[in-house]
mmCIF file of C-alpha atoms in Angstrom:
data_model
loop_
_atom_site.group_PDB
_atom_site.id
_atom_site.type_symbol
_atom_site.label_atom_id
_atom_site.label_comp_id
_atom_site.label_asym_id
_atom_site.label_seq_id
_atom_site.Cartn_x
_atom_site.Cartn_y
_atom_site.Cartn_z
ATOM 1 C CA UNK A 1 202.712 171.577 24.419
ATOM 2 C CA UNK A 2 203.248 174.199 26.691
ATOM 3 C CA UNK A 3 204.831 173.879 29.888
ATOM 4 C CA UNK A 4 201.673 174.867 32.296
ATOM 5 C CA UNK A 5 199.780 172.244 30.719
ATOM 6 C CA UNK A 6 203.485 169.796 31.382
ATOM 7 C CA UNK A 7 202.862 170.488 34.688
ATOM 8 C CA UNK A 8 199.405 169.826 35.244
ATOM 9 C CA UNK A 9 199.643 166.647 33.590
ATOM 10 C CA UNK A 10 203.045 166.188 36.020
ATOM 11 C CA UNK A 11 200.814 166.472 38.774
ATOM 12 C CA UNK A 12 197.683 163.928 37.865
ATOM 13 C CA UNK A 13 200.124 161.281 37.250
ATOM 14 C CA UNK A 14 201.817 162.508 40.585
ATOM 15 C CA UNK A 15 198.301 162.340 41.979
ATOM 16 C CA UNK A 16 197.542 158.543 40.472
ATOM 17 C CA UNK A 17 200.651 157.852 41.840
ATOM 18 C CA UNK A 18 199.798 158.863 45.370
ATOM 19 C CA UNK A 19 196.004 157.523 45.200
ATOM 20 C CA UNK A 20 197.230 153.422 43.961
ATOM 21 C CA UNK A 21 200.426 153.586 46.915
ATOM 22 C CA UNK A 22 197.396 154.243 49.159
ATOM 23 C CA UNK A 23 194.996 151.730 47.624
ATOM 24 C CA UNK A 24 197.907 149.281 47.825
ATOM 25 C CA UNK A 25 198.523 150.207 51.569
ATOM 26 C CA UNK A 26 195.311 150.111 52.666
ATOM 27 C CA UNK A 27 195.083 146.113 51.048
ATOM 28 C CA UNK A 28 198.093 145.029 52.828
ATOM 29 C CA UNK A 29 196.637 146.984 55.986
ATOM 30 C CA UNK A 30 193.083 144.398 55.133
ATOM 31 C CA UNK A 31 194.580 141.187 54.524
ATOM 32 C CA UNK A 32 196.854 141.894 57.510
ATOM 33 C CA UNK A 33 193.447 142.069 59.256
ATOM 34 C CA UNK A 34 192.436 139.137 58.283
ATOM 35 C CA UNK A 35 194.978 137.442 58.603
ATOM 36 C CA UNK A 36 195.282 138.439 62.431
ATOM 37 C CA UNK A 37 191.558 137.164 62.975
ATOM 38 C CA UNK A 38 192.043 134.400 61.752
ATOM 39 C CA UNK A 39 194.965 132.790 63.083
ATOM 40 C CA UNK A 40 192.786 134.495 66.676
ATOM 41 C CA UNK A 41 189.596 133.655 65.146
ATOM 42 C CA UNK A 42 189.261 130.692 63.599
ATOM 43 C CA UNK A 43 189.057 128.840 65.943
ATOM 44 C CA UNK A 44 185.794 130.568 68.096
ATOM 45 C CA UNK A 45 184.507 130.603 64.369
ATOM 46 C CA UNK A 46 184.492 127.046 64.067
ATOM 47 C CA UNK A 47 183.208 125.988 67.145
ATOM 48 C CA UNK A 48 179.979 128.381 66.399
ATOM 49 C CA UNK A 49 179.631 126.314 63.388
ATOM 50 C CA UNK A 50 180.312 123.074 65.262
ATOM 51 C CA UNK A 51 177.544 124.812 67.775
ATOM 52 C CA UNK A 52 175.265 124.765 64.989
ATOM 53 C CA UNK A 53 175.754 121.497 63.970
ATOM 54 C CA UNK A 54 174.763 120.014 66.921
ATOM 55 C CA UNK A 55 172.022 121.542 67.830
ATOM 56 C CA UNK A 56 170.514 120.919 64.233
ATOM 57 C CA UNK A 57 171.866 116.635 64.582
ATOM 58 C CA UNK A 58 169.248 116.722 68.047
ATOM 59 C CA UNK A 59 166.461 116.527 65.493
ATOM 60 C CA UNK A 60 165.174 113.062 66.115
ATOM 61 C CA UNK A 61 166.998 111.370 63.670
ATOM 62 C CA UNK A 62 168.051 107.611 63.521
ATOM 63 C CA UNK A 63 171.778 107.593 64.661
ATOM 64 C CA UNK A 64 174.316 106.483 61.645
ATOM 65 C CA UNK A 65 175.467 103.067 61.629
ATOM 66 C CA UNK A 66 172.705 101.676 64.326
ATOM 67 C CA UNK A 67 171.772 98.686 61.847
ATOM 68 C CA UNK A 68 175.122 98.028 61.350
ATOM 69 C CA UNK A 69 175.471 94.166 62.652
ATOM 70 C CA UNK A 70 177.733 92.867 65.882
ATOM 71 C CA UNK A 71 179.218 95.446 68.081
ATOM 72 C CA UNK A 72 183.342 95.001 66.615
ATOM 73 C CA UNK A 73 185.267 97.744 68.996
ATOM 74 C CA UNK A 74 188.373 98.319 67.401
ATOM 75 C CA UNK A 75 191.862 97.770 69.284
ATOM 76 C CA UNK A 76 193.142 98.942 72.645
ATOM 77 C CA UNK A 77 190.014 101.459 73.203
ATOM 78 C CA UNK A 78 189.416 102.416 76.984
ATOM 79 C CA UNK A 79 186.968 104.056 79.414
ATOM 80 C CA UNK A 80 182.875 103.940 79.606
ATOM 81 C CA UNK A 81 181.670 101.185 77.258
ATOM 82 C CA UNK A 82 185.260 100.871 75.035
ATOM 83 C CA UNK A 83 184.611 104.177 72.999
ATOM 84 C CA UNK A 84 188.003 106.090 73.864
ATOM 85 C CA UNK A 85 190.927 105.312 71.406
ATOM 86 C CA UNK A 86 193.620 106.021 73.853
ATOM 87 C CA UNK A 87 196.497 107.818 71.918
ATOM 88 C CA UNK A 88 199.979 108.255 74.112
ATOM 89 C CA UNK A 89 200.953 107.354 77.525
ATOM 90 C CA UNK A 90 198.276 105.889 80.424
ATOM 91 C CA UNK A 91 200.538 107.949 83.693
ATOM 92 C CA UNK A 92 200.544 111.117 81.612
ATOM 93 C CA UNK A 93 199.409 113.973 83.843
ATOM 94 C CA UNK A 94 196.904 115.620 82.085
ATOM 95 C CA UNK A 95 194.192 114.404 79.769
ATOM 96 C CA UNK A 96 192.657 115.697 76.705
ATOM 97 C CA UNK A 97 189.260 114.436 75.756
ATOM 98 C CA UNK A 98 188.482 114.979 71.901
ATOM 99 C CA UNK A 99 185.108 114.483 69.983
ATOM 100 C CA UNK A 100 185.358 114.647 66.907
ATOM 101 C CA UNK A 101 183.521 114.259 63.315
ATOM 102 C CA UNK A 102 185.229 113.627 59.962
ATOM 103 C CA UNK A 103 183.236 115.234 58.565
ATOM 104 C CA UNK A 104 182.562 118.695 60.703
ATOM 105 C CA UNK A 105 184.588 121.584 59.031
ATOM 106 C CA UNK A 106 185.209 123.147 63.043
ATOM 107 C CA UNK A 107 186.924 119.811 64.180
ATOM 108 C CA UNK A 108 189.073 120.658 61.072
ATOM 109 C CA UNK A 109 190.421 123.925 61.587
ATOM 110 C CA UNK A 110 191.081 122.750 66.318
ATOM 111 C CA UNK A 111 192.658 119.950 64.395
ATOM 112 C CA UNK A 112 194.750 122.017 61.497
ATOM 113 C CA UNK A 113 195.466 124.712 63.954
ATOM 114 C CA UNK A 114 196.407 122.504 67.199
ATOM 115 C CA UNK A 115 197.912 118.769 65.217
ATOM 116 C CA UNK A 116 201.751 120.006 66.124
ATOM 117 C CA UNK A 117 201.013 121.348 69.083
ATOM 118 C CA UNK A 118 199.181 117.740 70.471
ATOM 119 C CA UNK A 119 201.575 115.620 69.132
ATOM 120 C CA UNK A 120 204.655 117.774 70.276
ATOM 121 C CA UNK A 121 202.578 117.508 73.808
ATOM 122 C CA UNK A 122 201.419 113.994 73.884
ATOM 123 C CA UNK A 123 205.386 112.863 72.494
ATOM 124 C CA UNK A 124 206.502 114.784 75.594
ATOM 125 C CA UNK A 125 204.266 112.676 77.962
ATOM 126 C CA UNK A 126 202.260 116.064 78.933
ATOM 127 C CA UNK A 127 199.337 114.194 77.920
ATOM 128 C CA UNK A 128 196.664 111.389 76.700
ATOM 129 C CA UNK A 129 194.637 112.178 74.044
ATOM 130 C CA UNK A 130 191.314 110.265 74.311
ATOM 131 C CA UNK A 131 189.772 111.017 71.131
ATOM 132 C CA UNK A 132 185.974 109.870 70.803
ATOM 133 C CA UNK A 133 183.842 109.214 67.609
ATOM 134 C CA UNK A 134 180.141 111.106 66.712
ATOM 135 C CA UNK A 135 178.761 111.117 63.353
ATOM 136 C CA UNK A 136 176.439 114.195 63.627
ATOM 137 C CA UNK A 137 177.086 115.676 60.023
ATOM 138 C CA UNK A 138 175.224 112.899 58.790
ATOM 139 C CA UNK A 139 172.263 113.594 60.257
ATOM 140 C CA UNK A 140 172.408 117.021 59.278
ATOM 141 C CA UNK A 141 173.375 117.282 55.662
ATOM 142 C CA UNK A 142 172.162 113.244 55.123
ATOM 143 C CA UNK A 143 175.155 110.467 54.167
ATOM 144 C CA UNK A 144 176.828 109.036 55.688
ATOM 145 C CA UNK A 145 180.639 109.583 55.266
ATOM 146 C CA UNK A 146 181.116 110.950 58.900
ATOM 147 C CA UNK A 147 180.495 106.629 59.752
ATOM 148 C CA UNK A 148 182.594 105.171 57.293
ATOM 149 C CA UNK A 149 185.334 107.706 57.871
ATOM 150 C CA UNK A 150 184.982 106.870 62.011
ATOM 151 C CA UNK A 151 184.813 102.991 60.878
ATOM 152 C CA UNK A 152 187.934 103.733 59.003
ATOM 153 C CA UNK A 153 189.601 105.432 61.623
ATOM 154 C CA UNK A 154 188.901 102.457 63.332
ATOM 155 C CA UNK A 155 190.681 99.524 60.857
ATOM 156 C CA UNK A 156 193.241 102.126 61.386
ATOM 157 C CA UNK A 157 193.216 101.378 64.960
ATOM 158 C CA UNK A 158 193.127 98.179 65.033
ATOM 159 C CA UNK A 159 196.322 97.738 63.550
ATOM 160 C CA UNK A 160 197.995 100.856 65.734
ATOM 161 C CA UNK A 161 197.828 103.632 63.248
ATOM 162 C CA UNK A 162 194.882 105.714 63.921
ATOM 163 C CA UNK A 163 196.895 108.869 64.939
ATOM 164 C CA UNK A 164 198.463 109.099 60.972
ATOM 165 C CA UNK A 165 195.090 108.508 59.530
ATOM 166 C CA UNK A 166 193.853 110.503 61.472
ATOM 167 C CA UNK A 167 195.874 113.152 60.409
ATOM 168 C CA UNK A 168 195.111 112.362 56.566
ATOM 169 C CA UNK A 169 191.527 112.568 56.905
ATOM 170 C CA UNK A 170 191.476 115.909 58.439
ATOM 171 C CA UNK A 171 194.447 117.310 55.911
ATOM 172 C CA UNK A 172 191.767 116.046 53.141
ATOM 173 C CA UNK A 173 188.591 117.234 53.970
ATOM 174 C CA UNK A 174 186.141 117.654 51.456
ATOM 175 C CA UNK A 175 183.170 120.190 51.275
ATOM 176 C CA UNK A 176 180.688 119.424 54.313
ATOM 177 C CA UNK A 177 177.988 119.180 52.103
ATOM 178 C CA UNK A 178 180.596 116.783 49.778
ATOM 179 C CA UNK A 179 179.734 113.158 51.218
ATOM 180 C CA UNK A 180 183.109 112.098 49.535
ATOM 181 C CA UNK A 181 184.080 109.588 52.412
ATOM 182 C CA UNK A 182 181.130 107.749 52.246
ATOM 183 C CA UNK A 183 182.928 106.427 48.715
ATOM 184 C CA UNK A 184 185.169 103.470 50.561
ATOM 185 C CA UNK A 185 187.937 103.303 47.490
ATOM 186 C CA UNK A 186 188.837 106.884 48.557
ATOM 187 C CA UNK A 187 189.062 106.426 52.431
ATOM 188 C CA UNK A 188 191.727 103.314 50.999
ATOM 189 C CA UNK A 189 192.974 106.006 49.126
ATOM 190 C CA UNK A 190 194.329 108.119 51.592
ATOM 191 C CA UNK A 191 195.264 105.364 53.263
ATOM 192 C CA UNK A 192 198.244 104.835 51.197
ATOM 193 C CA UNK A 193 198.937 107.915 51.781
ATOM 194 C CA UNK A 194 200.139 105.864 55.692
ATOM 195 C CA UNK A 195 202.823 103.821 55.415
ATOM 196 C CA UNK A 196 202.216 100.006 55.600
ATOM 197 C CA UNK A 197 198.080 100.456 56.305
ATOM 198 C CA UNK A 198 196.866 99.150 53.045
ATOM 199 C CA UNK A 199 196.172 95.696 53.667
ATOM 200 C CA UNK A 200 193.782 92.880 52.490
ATOM 201 C CA UNK A 201 193.020 92.774 56.492
ATOM 202 C CA UNK A 202 192.414 96.769 56.343
ATOM 203 C CA UNK A 203 190.491 97.708 53.420
ATOM 204 C CA UNK A 204 188.204 94.375 54.040
ATOM 205 C CA UNK A 205 187.772 95.667 57.543
ATOM 206 C CA UNK A 206 186.656 99.485 55.198
ATOM 207 C CA UNK A 207 184.371 97.760 52.960
ATOM 208 C CA UNK A 208 182.077 95.528 55.714
ATOM 209 C CA UNK A 209 182.151 97.730 58.043
ATOM 210 C CA UNK A 210 183.644 96.300 60.422
ATOM 211 C CA UNK A 211 183.160 98.831 63.259
ATOM 212 C CA UNK A 212 180.589 100.585 62.253
ATOM 213 C CA UNK A 213 177.870 99.179 65.529
ATOM 214 C CA UNK A 214 180.732 100.642 67.743
ATOM 215 C CA UNK A 215 180.912 103.917 65.264
ATOM 216 C CA UNK A 216 177.049 104.180 66.279
ATOM 217 C CA UNK A 217 177.314 103.452 69.232
ATOM 218 C CA UNK A 218 180.187 106.222 70.167
ATOM 219 C CA UNK A 219 177.768 108.472 68.436
ATOM 220 C CA UNK A 220 174.723 107.586 71.166
ATOM 221 C CA UNK A 221 176.560 108.349 73.883
ATOM 222 C CA UNK A 222 177.391 112.248 71.780
ATOM 223 C CA UNK A 223 174.165 112.475 71.413
ATOM 224 C CA UNK A 224 173.219 111.705 75.277
ATOM 225 C CA UNK A 225 176.221 113.419 76.888
ATOM 226 C CA UNK A 226 175.251 117.134 76.705
ATOM 227 C CA UNK A 227 177.496 118.695 74.353
ATOM 228 C CA UNK A 228 176.913 121.758 72.455
ATOM 229 C CA UNK A 229 178.876 120.098 69.457
ATOM 230 C CA UNK A 230 182.110 119.070 67.780
ATOM 231 C CA UNK A 231 184.561 119.129 68.368
ATOM 232 C CA UNK A 232 184.028 119.589 72.141
ATOM 233 C CA UNK A 233 187.531 119.795 74.162
ATOM 234 C CA UNK A 234 187.851 119.138 77.546
ATOM 235 C CA UNK A 235 191.075 119.570 79.917
ATOM 236 C CA UNK A 236 190.577 117.091 82.840
ATOM 237 C CA UNK A 237 186.816 117.004 82.369
ATOM 238 C CA UNK A 238 187.204 121.290 81.615
ATOM 239 C CA UNK A 239 185.843 122.407 78.421
ATOM 240 C CA UNK A 240 188.595 124.382 76.788
ATOM 241 C CA UNK A 241 187.387 124.875 73.017
ATOM 242 C CA UNK A 242 186.726 127.734 72.528
ATOM 243 C CA UNK A 243 188.546 128.601 75.483
ATOM 244 C CA UNK A 244 188.707 128.023 78.938
ATOM 245 C CA UNK A 245 187.660 130.610 81.153
ATOM 246 C CA UNK A 246 188.176 134.121 79.544
ATOM 247 C CA UNK A 247 190.987 132.745 78.154
ATOM 248 C CA UNK A 248 190.450 131.750 74.384
ATOM 249 C CA UNK A 249 191.793 129.153 72.875
ATOM 250 C CA UNK A 250 195.665 129.536 70.490
ATOM 251 C CA UNK A 251 198.293 127.780 71.140
ATOM 252 C CA UNK A 252 200.340 129.542 73.167
ATOM 253 C CA UNK A 253 197.546 129.520 75.796
ATOM 254 C CA UNK A 254 196.756 125.631 75.139
ATOM 255 C CA UNK A 255 200.405 124.709 76.152
ATOM 256 C CA UNK A 256 200.298 127.201 78.757
ATOM 257 C CA UNK A 257 196.773 125.353 80.073
ATOM 258 C CA UNK A 258 198.557 122.729 80.211
ATOM 259 C CA UNK A 259 201.881 123.496 81.847
ATOM 260 C CA UNK A 260 199.204 124.958 84.951
ATOM 261 C CA UNK A 261 197.698 121.270 84.679
ATOM 262 C CA UNK A 262 200.911 119.327 84.725
ATOM 263 C CA UNK A 263 202.336 121.903 87.562
ATOM 264 C CA UNK A 264 205.144 119.968 90.110
ATOM 265 C CA UNK A 265 203.884 116.443 87.916
ATOM 266 C CA UNK A 266 205.862 114.089 85.882
ATOM 267 C CA UNK A 267 205.390 113.531 82.191
ATOM 268 C CA UNK A 268 204.041 110.177 81.276
ATOM 269 C CA UNK A 269 206.256 106.959 80.203
ATOM 270 C CA UNK A 270 203.357 104.312 79.710
ATOM 271 C CA UNK A 271 203.037 103.474 76.746
ATOM 272 C CA UNK A 272 200.697 101.051 75.876
ATOM 273 C CA UNK A 273 201.076 98.960 72.645
ATOM 274 C CA UNK A 274 197.373 98.166 71.049
ATOM 275 C CA UNK A 275 197.249 94.211 69.391
ATOM 276 C CA UNK A 276 196.223 93.614 65.806
ATOM 277 C CA UNK A 277 192.404 92.964 65.558
ATOM 278 C CA UNK A 278 188.932 94.660 66.390
ATOM 279 C CA UNK A 279 187.531 92.506 69.964
ATOM 280 C CA UNK A 280 184.189 92.174 70.709
ATOM 281 C CA UNK A 281 182.535 94.137 73.118
ATOM 282 C CA UNK A 282 178.515 94.297 74.413
#
């Protein structure tokens, strides 16, 4: 092989190597941009999904659980019509109101992004959370997974284990079109991830749909409340999802908003202990 041919082949190999390096660099930049956009924008995208879901749910479909028998509220509920599941100190300086649907992908995006931050702020007495449950995905997609999961979460509230079970449900949420949460055995299986939750009483509560009528009442309140979608997240009555004013919701921004709201105020310390067993509500 002539020296000239060797040189040409060597140059070709170098060009090929340079092209490969260039392609790798371009792909790396693309992935960084995608990840960055996901971290900053996933909550905004989730909000759009939630709005679409809520708008679709206004088609006049019958609320799930409307014929669910006597209205039994879970233990410790508060607020108007006893529809809020409270978490945290009653005297916390700020209140975070959250309307959610366990089948809602946007809700899972919100929870998975902000969960640790919300838990930290609640533990340190900075915020009290009031959870409200809705079933709009059942109305939009068909099925009963939203209703059954909400009832199971209410059953967990009866024994003071709402928060860990709530988190487990979102960490194991099926695809929106998969009505896996309609299967009570799946809900009980997931409850096994929460220490001490699976008892004969809990099983009976889930399988009998003890709180179905209460869930239906909560969903009716959501439907008539003029909310745009799930999740609806309010800090002291002001919407913070997907943004507050001109600022998008992120972990740093959310912490900043709470700090601003709590400026000069003492953390809360008064934590109620729900008594086991559901209470009747009219």
